[in-house]
Amino acid sequence: MNNNIDPKLNWLKNIPKRAGDLYFSLCESKGNAIHKNEFQAYVFDAGLTSIDFRLKNFFEMLDSMGETINFEEFINLMNLGGLLIERALRGELAVPDFKKFSNNLDKIYDEVIDNKSGELANYIPPLAEVNPEQFGIAVVTADGQVYQRGDTNVDFSIQSMCKPFNYCIAIEELGLEKVNEHVGAEPSGRLFNDLTLMMRNMVSENLSSDSKIPFNPMVNPGAIMTTSLIKSKSSTTERLNYVREQIGKSIGWDSEGKSGIDIPRFNKNMARQENFKGYNNIAAGFLLMATGNIPYSDSTLPKDKLANDKYDYDFYFEPAVTDALKVYFSLCSLEMTAKDVAVAAATLANGGVCPLTQQRVFGQKTIRDVLPVVQTSGMYNSSGQFFQEIGLPSKSGVGGGILLVVPKVMGICIFSPRLDLAGNSVRGIEVARKITSKYLVHIFDSTMTDIDRVDPRLKIAKWRANNCGEAIWAASYGDVRTLEKLLGQQRDLKYGNYDIRTPLHLASAEGQLDVVKFLLENGVKPIPDRWGGYPISDARNNNHLEIVDEFLKLDIDYSEPFHLIEEPNGKTDKIEKYDDELAIIEFLFAASENDVDGLRQLVAKGIPINVGDKDSRTSLHLAAAEGSLEAVKYLINHGHPLSVRDRWGATPLDEAIREKRQHVIEYIKELSK
Ligand code: GLN
């Protein structure tokens, strides 16, 4: 239970390599123990929280431990944390760089909070009286990573955000075919309270071809319609509670109360106000009755209940429609926190399984049927534009909430009550816009090769590696076909790696004349690398004279690279090889950006610490050249040798000296004493 693990203890031989690599990556230094506080910070940085009930036992055990964790204790902990903790530590959760992602969301929050435009919904007092300044962003990933900022734990009225869930629940109960008979899946391009119903142009046995149904379940007539289908034989209270429980399951509620999460609260006053002022919705309900959409049975007609007066009779409202309206008003009046809505959205993103409980709430097929309708109609009359711009299934409510679903990745809820003219939260829309301008999450971003934005599904270092790695390796191997493909994808082939070594540099160093010609013909310009060297120097140094001639044809004033090598004949340490070439590039990118988490996660996956790229550059060269002291320390503490030499013979210390990285120079010199 202390640090006294013998550094030479060959635990790597006796225990599974996987666990060993993970433990090694987390230790402060080789053969040492893990610091509990740091370990906890890694888990939190990955987006997992101590209130996550999946991790209850794990955190209890962690709490009971001393300041350091030895290997045996680590294995016990991992037995409780399971694959979830392991994946978190290896950077393999739905959003692997959760810390960076959170920092970016913080920035977005700080930018958007100044936007005070828009008006509160004012058609009923309980909405008109909310604090307009409220603002919260919550994100929950398919792996249950949680981000929260601002007012994410206050209840607010979900209003129309109930609609996707009602639609799911109706489909689960009756099947898509039946539901489709009553409500369409066509965008209406209309306001949520529009009373237009569309002509039905499909012929079915029961309905004539010109019967009318609501456009879709996201506008009010459609939502009232779907509500009328849910548990239609039960009392309104039972129906309301049934939906609360279904939504409850999607936010992690369980009937035994294990998770400590409650079903959505019902605001009765809100529902009554909706009822008092809800003439438009009442009209929509009766329209649905008139068009024969709301199912009811004639037997409920009170045939002999006539009033006594000879001129009077009891005015009759069919309960099928008043009940549907009552349940609809009630569902709009449910209250949830932004965090809970984000979990519910994550359940949709996760194919119907709540990421916090792993319970299936809706069938996969239901989700696949519902999300397209949310995508095309969820933002009312701005749905088309929203789809084009943001490209995510989204649903807003006049309570100020917007939920967004990034399929397979995450659910997002933004809450801020001031609304635009279409009834969508102003700040909510702005946040959504900023998220898509930073991250490749628009569903059609899969066709983009945009390197200014980042894919949240990938680690930053991996993302960078992907963007240059393939071209660089293809160039050095003479693989023109791959370069053709990349060019066709509009990849920027002049883009270099962490040393601004570009495909042209590598092709020149390796004597790949065809590649050099191909790149030049396609307009790729030679640019200087980290040392001011152009590809022509690589060709010259490696005696590839035909390539030198190619570059001389261009009208460029080539500077010479400056490499500093203090002791060319000094000691030389071994550089390791590794099969996964992209992982090497990723590792070196992480080192250059002082991304210690990125380094740690690759070490956890078993990458040799002193692995080198095509120029024999190692992570330590990069960390030293960039002055990334934390990365330098991590690498050296984990056994990176000091006297590795790159293609030109330079050691990491040479690099630090050349780039004048004083802290790094001092640190390495101190060690070499
Ligand atoms: N209760 C509101 C209504 O039916 C819901 C509308 C909304 O949130 N867009 O009018």
XYZ file of C-alpha atoms and ligand atoms in Angstrom, residues 123 158-161 163 192-193 220 274 281 328-329 332 380 395-399 423, ligand 1:
31
model
C -49.092 33.510 -23.786
C -40.120 21.228 -21.474
C -43.097 22.266 -23.627
C -42.688 20.969 -27.158
C -39.574 19.008 -26.305
C -43.050 15.767 -28.760
C -46.065 25.096 -34.380
C -49.584 26.340 -33.771
C -49.103 20.885 -32.368
C -52.203 25.912 -21.046
C -54.655 23.711 -29.442
C -51.097 17.063 -24.288
C -51.303 20.166 -22.060
C -46.085 20.252 -22.270
C -41.029 24.348 -36.937
C -36.403 19.977 -30.895
C -37.153 23.238 -29.227
C -39.814 24.202 -26.735
C -41.254 27.608 -25.856
C -39.971 27.074 -22.321
C -40.380 30.157 -30.871
N -47.604 24.360 -25.025
C -47.161 24.978 -26.232
C -48.326 25.016 -27.209
O -48.890 23.989 -27.452
C -46.025 24.237 -26.816
C -45.504 24.902 -28.036
C -44.037 24.912 -28.104
O -43.283 24.647 -27.179
N -43.561 25.280 -29.253
O -48.670 26.044 -27.707
